[in-house]
PDB file of C-alpha atoms in Angstrom:
ATOM      1  CA  UNK T   1      -0.178  -0.672   0.006  1.00  0.00           C
ATOM      2  CA  UNK T   2       1.331   3.370  -0.602  1.00  0.00           C
ATOM      3  CA  UNK T   3       0.909   6.761   1.376  1.00  0.00           C
ATOM      4  CA  UNK T   4      -2.240   7.680  -0.792  1.00  0.00           C
ATOM      5  CA  UNK T   5      -3.876   4.293   0.465  1.00  0.00           C
ATOM      6  CA  UNK T   6      -2.672   4.753   3.995  1.00  0.00           C
ATOM      7  CA  UNK T   7      -4.188   7.891   4.380  1.00  0.00           C
ATOM      8  CA  UNK T   8      -7.582   7.256   3.130  1.00  0.00           C
ATOM      9  CA  UNK T   9      -7.579   3.959   5.126  1.00  0.00           C
ATOM     10  CA  UNK T  10      -6.897   6.425   8.462  1.00  0.00           C
ATOM     11  CA  UNK T  11      -8.953   8.995   6.964  1.00  0.00           C
ATOM     12  CA  UNK T  12     -11.835   6.473   6.813  1.00  0.00           C
ATOM     13  CA  UNK T  13     -11.394   4.672  10.341  1.00  0.00           C
ATOM     14  CA  UNK T  14     -11.591   7.908  11.557  1.00  0.00           C
ATOM     15  CA  UNK T  15     -14.828   8.763   9.931  1.00  0.00           C
ATOM     16  CA  UNK T  16     -15.962   5.349  11.287  1.00  0.00           C
ATOM     17  CA  UNK T  17     -14.874   6.185  14.846  1.00  0.00           C
ATOM     18  CA  UNK T  18     -16.958   9.711  14.666  1.00  0.00           C
ATOM     19  CA  UNK T  19     -19.819   7.477  13.948  1.00  0.00           C
ATOM     20  CA  UNK T  20     -19.650   6.318  17.101  1.00  0.00           C
ATOM     21  CA  UNK T  21     -21.715   8.489  18.576  1.00  0.00           C
ATOM     22  CA  UNK T  22     -24.706   7.475  16.116  1.00  0.00           C
ATOM     23  CA  UNK T  23     -24.233   4.110  17.261  1.00  0.00           C
ATOM     24  CA  UNK T  24     -24.554   5.236  20.759  1.00  0.00           C
ATOM     25  CA  UNK T  25     -27.735   6.927  20.142  1.00  0.00           C
ATOM     26  CA  UNK T  26     -29.126   4.208  18.443  1.00  0.00           C
ATOM     27  CA  UNK T  27     -28.254   1.947  21.747  1.00  0.00           C
ATOM     28  CA  UNK T  28     -30.173   4.229  23.705  1.00  0.00           C
ATOM     29  CA  UNK T  29     -33.271   4.931  21.785  1.00  0.00           C
ATOM     30  CA  UNK T  30     -33.673   1.230  21.806  1.00  0.00           C
ATOM     31  CA  UNK T  31     -33.281   0.776  25.564  1.00  0.00           C
ATOM     32  CA  UNK T  32     -35.164   3.477  26.270  1.00  0.00           C
ATOM     33  CA  UNK T  33     -37.888   2.034  24.430  1.00  0.00           C
ATOM     34  CA  UNK T  34     -37.878  -1.410  25.886  1.00  0.00           C
ATOM     35  CA  UNK T  35     -37.575   0.180  29.697  1.00  0.00           C
ATOM     36  CA  UNK T  36     -40.534   2.232  28.314  1.00  0.00           C
ATOM     37  CA  UNK T  37     -42.050  -0.828  27.514  1.00  0.00           C
ATOM     38  CA  UNK T  38     -41.489  -2.761  30.380  1.00  0.00           C
ATOM     39  CA  UNK T  39     -42.248  -0.223  32.826  1.00  0.00           C
ATOM     40  CA  UNK T  40     -45.244   1.663  31.723  1.00  0.00           C
ATOM     41  CA  UNK T  41     -46.072  -0.760  28.317  1.00  0.00           C
ATOM     42  CA  UNK T  42     -49.620  -1.888  29.821  1.00  0.00           C
ATOM     43  CA  UNK T  43     -51.122   1.658  30.522  1.00  0.00           C
ATOM     44  CA  UNK T  44     -49.893   3.140  26.884  1.00  0.00           C
ATOM     45  CA  UNK T  45     -52.271   3.691  24.239  1.00  0.00           C
ATOM     46  CA  UNK T  46     -51.741   0.484  21.182  1.00  0.00           C
ATOM     47  CA  UNK T  47     -50.383   3.234  18.712  1.00  0.00           C
ATOM     48  CA  UNK T  48     -48.278   4.338  21.230  1.00  0.00           C
ATOM     49  CA  UNK T  49     -46.815   0.727  22.290  1.00  0.00           C
ATOM     50  CA  UNK T  50     -46.223  -0.611  18.644  1.00  0.00           C
ATOM     51  CA  UNK T  51     -44.575   2.277  17.903  1.00  0.00           C
ATOM     52  CA  UNK T  52     -41.978   1.845  20.868  1.00  0.00           C
ATOM     53  CA  UNK T  53     -42.399  -1.518  20.324  1.00  0.00           C
ATOM     54  CA  UNK T  54     -40.657  -0.999  16.857  1.00  0.00           C
ATOM     55  CA  UNK T  55     -37.778   1.320  18.178  1.00  0.00           C
ATOM     56  CA  UNK T  56     -36.517  -1.360  20.503  1.00  0.00           C
ATOM     57  CA  UNK T  57     -37.080  -4.313  17.238  1.00  0.00           C
ATOM     58  CA  UNK T  58     -35.310  -1.648  15.036  1.00  0.00           C
ATOM     59  CA  UNK T  59     -32.025  -2.388  17.566  1.00  0.00           C
ATOM     60  CA  UNK T  60     -31.684  -5.379  16.608  1.00  0.00           C
ATOM     61  CA  UNK T  61     -30.609  -4.617  12.879  1.00  0.00           C
ATOM     62  CA  UNK T  62     -29.374  -1.168  14.195  1.00  0.00           C
ATOM     63  CA  UNK T  63     -27.063  -3.355  16.601  1.00  0.00           C
ATOM     64  CA  UNK T  64     -25.743  -5.549  13.752  1.00  0.00           C
ATOM     65  CA  UNK T  65     -24.911  -2.626  11.224  1.00  0.00           C
ATOM     66  CA  UNK T  66     -22.914  -1.180  14.473  1.00  0.00           C
ATOM     67  CA  UNK T  67     -21.442  -3.784  14.678  1.00  0.00           C
ATOM     68  CA  UNK T  68     -20.013  -4.323  10.991  1.00  0.00           C
ATOM     69  CA  UNK T  69     -18.438  -0.646  11.452  1.00  0.00           C
ATOM     70  CA  UNK T  70     -16.879  -1.773  14.316  1.00  0.00           C
ATOM     71  CA  UNK T  71     -15.323  -4.574  12.449  1.00  0.00           C
ATOM     72  CA  UNK T  72     -14.864  -2.341   9.218  1.00  0.00           C
ATOM     73  CA  UNK T  73     -13.029   0.845  11.696  1.00  0.00           C
ATOM     74  CA  UNK T  74     -10.754  -1.775  12.855  1.00  0.00           C
ATOM     75  CA  UNK T  75      -9.944  -3.314   9.694  1.00  0.00           C
ATOM     76  CA  UNK T  76      -9.276  -0.011   8.244  1.00  0.00           C
ATOM     77  CA  UNK T  77      -7.225   0.931  11.106  1.00  0.00           C
ATOM     78  CA  UNK T  78      -4.944  -1.935  10.900  1.00  0.00           C
ATOM     79  CA  UNK T  79      -4.475  -1.050   7.117  1.00  0.00           C
ATOM     80  CA  UNK T  80      -3.789   2.187   7.448  1.00  0.00           C
ATOM     81  CA  UNK T  81      -1.534   1.405  10.454  1.00  0.00           C
ATOM     82  CA  UNK T  82       0.307  -1.294   8.418  1.00  0.00           C
ATOM     83  CA  UNK T  83       0.045  -4.253  10.829  1.00  0.00           C
ATOM     84  CA  UNK T  84      -2.550  -5.944   7.890  1.00  0.00           C
ATOM     85  CA  UNK T  85      -0.150  -5.662   4.831  1.00  0.00           C
ATOM     86  CA  UNK T  86      -1.988  -5.259   2.138  1.00  0.00           C
ATOM     87  CA  UNK T  87      -5.764  -5.792   0.876  1.00  0.00           C
ATOM     88  CA  UNK T  88      -4.808  -9.309  -0.527  1.00  0.00           C
ATOM     89  CA  UNK T  89      -3.678  -9.952   3.285  1.00  0.00           C
ATOM     90  CA  UNK T  90      -7.013  -8.877   4.260  1.00  0.00           C
ATOM     91  CA  UNK T  91      -8.962 -10.965   2.215  1.00  0.00           C
ATOM     92  CA  UNK T  92      -7.212 -14.286   3.165  1.00  0.00           C
ATOM     93  CA  UNK T  93      -7.860 -13.083   6.918  1.00  0.00           C
ATOM     94  CA  UNK T  94     -11.396 -12.754   6.164  1.00  0.00           C
ATOM     95  CA  UNK T  95     -12.349 -15.978   4.345  1.00  0.00           C
ATOM     96  CA  UNK T  96     -10.249 -17.788   7.036  1.00  0.00           C
ATOM     97  CA  UNK T  97     -12.913 -16.448   9.448  1.00  0.00           C
ATOM     98  CA  UNK T  98     -15.083 -17.145   7.325  1.00  0.00           C
ATOM     99  CA  UNK T  99     -16.328 -12.864   6.659  1.00  0.00           C
ATOM    100  CA  UNK T 100     -15.497 -13.682   2.947  1.00  0.00           C
ATOM    101  CA  UNK T 101     -16.183 -16.694   0.327  1.00  0.00           C
ATOM    102  CA  UNK T 102     -13.063 -17.872  -1.464  1.00  0.00           C
ATOM    103  CA  UNK T 103     -12.334 -17.291  -4.767  1.00  0.00           C
ATOM    104  CA  UNK T 104     -14.538 -14.085  -4.699  1.00  0.00           C
ATOM    105  CA  UNK T 105     -12.808 -11.165  -7.102  1.00  0.00           C
ATOM    106  CA  UNK T 106     -10.749  -8.701  -5.043  1.00  0.00           C
ATOM    107  CA  UNK T 107     -12.191  -5.293  -4.473  1.00  0.00           C
ATOM    108  CA  UNK T 108     -10.340  -2.116  -5.049  1.00  0.00           C
ATOM    109  CA  UNK T 109     -10.145  -0.031  -1.609  1.00  0.00           C
ATOM    110  CA  UNK T 110     -11.866   3.217  -2.908  1.00  0.00           C
ATOM    111  CA  UNK T 111     -15.187   0.497  -3.477  1.00  0.00           C
ATOM    112  CA  UNK T 112     -14.065  -1.149   0.462  1.00  0.00           C
ATOM    113  CA  UNK T 113     -14.373   2.654   1.568  1.00  0.00           C
ATOM    114  CA  UNK T 114     -17.847   3.322  -0.585  1.00  0.00           C
ATOM    115  CA  UNK T 115     -18.940   0.126   0.684  1.00  0.00           C
ATOM    116  CA  UNK T 116     -18.108   1.116   4.189  1.00  0.00           C
ATOM    117  CA  UNK T 117     -19.511   4.658   3.895  1.00  0.00           C
ATOM    118  CA  UNK T 118     -22.782   2.806   2.115  1.00  0.00           C
ATOM    119  CA  UNK T 119     -22.856   0.633   5.889  1.00  0.00           C
ATOM    120  CA  UNK T 120     -22.557   4.216   8.021  1.00  0.00           C
ATOM    121  CA  UNK T 121     -25.662   5.678   5.686  1.00  0.00           C
ATOM    122  CA  UNK T 122     -28.047   2.346   6.523  1.00  0.00           C
ATOM    123  CA  UNK T 123     -27.348   3.354  10.161  1.00  0.00           C
ATOM    124  CA  UNK T 124     -27.662   6.256  10.234  1.00  0.00           C
ATOM    125  CA  UNK T 125     -31.065   5.672   8.472  1.00  0.00           C
ATOM    126  CA  UNK T 126     -31.797   3.520  10.772  1.00  0.00           C
ATOM    127  CA  UNK T 127     -31.036   5.082  13.788  1.00  0.00           C
ATOM    128  CA  UNK T 128     -33.105   8.061  12.304  1.00  0.00           C
ATOM    129  CA  UNK T 129     -35.869   6.025  11.715  1.00  0.00           C
ATOM    130  CA  UNK T 130     -35.847   5.505  15.509  1.00  0.00           C
ATOM    131  CA  UNK T 131     -35.608   8.806  16.708  1.00  0.00           C
ATOM    132  CA  UNK T 132     -38.594   9.833  14.355  1.00  0.00           C
ATOM    133  CA  UNK T 133     -40.452   7.168  16.082  1.00  0.00           C
ATOM    134  CA  UNK T 134     -39.359   7.869  19.437  1.00  0.00           C
ATOM    135  CA  UNK T 135     -40.791  11.750  19.133  1.00  0.00           C
ATOM    136  CA  UNK T 136     -44.049   9.945  17.309  1.00  0.00           C
ATOM    137  CA  UNK T 137     -44.673   7.616  20.415  1.00  0.00           C
ATOM    138  CA  UNK T 138     -44.542  10.483  22.745  1.00  0.00           C
ATOM    139  CA  UNK T 139     -46.679  12.680  20.584  1.00  0.00           C
ATOM    140  CA  UNK T 140     -49.196   9.041  20.665  1.00  0.00           C
ATOM    141  CA  UNK T 141     -48.729   8.694  24.020  1.00  0.00           C
ATOM    142  CA  UNK T 142     -51.346  11.345  24.707  1.00  0.00           C
ATOM    143  CA  UNK T 143     -53.991   9.955  22.056  1.00  0.00           C
ATOM    144  CA  UNK T 144     -56.575   8.130  24.360  1.00  0.00           C
TER     145      UNK T 144
END
């Protein structure tokens, strides 16, 4: 890897670390929604209960996406710091871990960065939907 590739990996890792705030927000929304259901679920209107339930359930794909982004952070940091020597070495390691199918075509670094950014966008969309749902659930609490 050349210096430009390492810089791209370092910048991508930094962006992924910064997106960790979004992951904390998504986890908090899911946990709060679950607590609201556990503590006051029986007294909530049906629409509010269903909305809180959807927020809590949306925490499952949110956690999966957050986990994937944390793995990507570690991989891009490894590439940037040179602890992962090259993309073929990374691909071989991912194959050994069962995270990549053997025989798949090699992907360029730019494609990997784009894929990671798309993953960040998907994660952000899930958290935004959780936040909108949370606001809606709060608004629906008083409608009986």
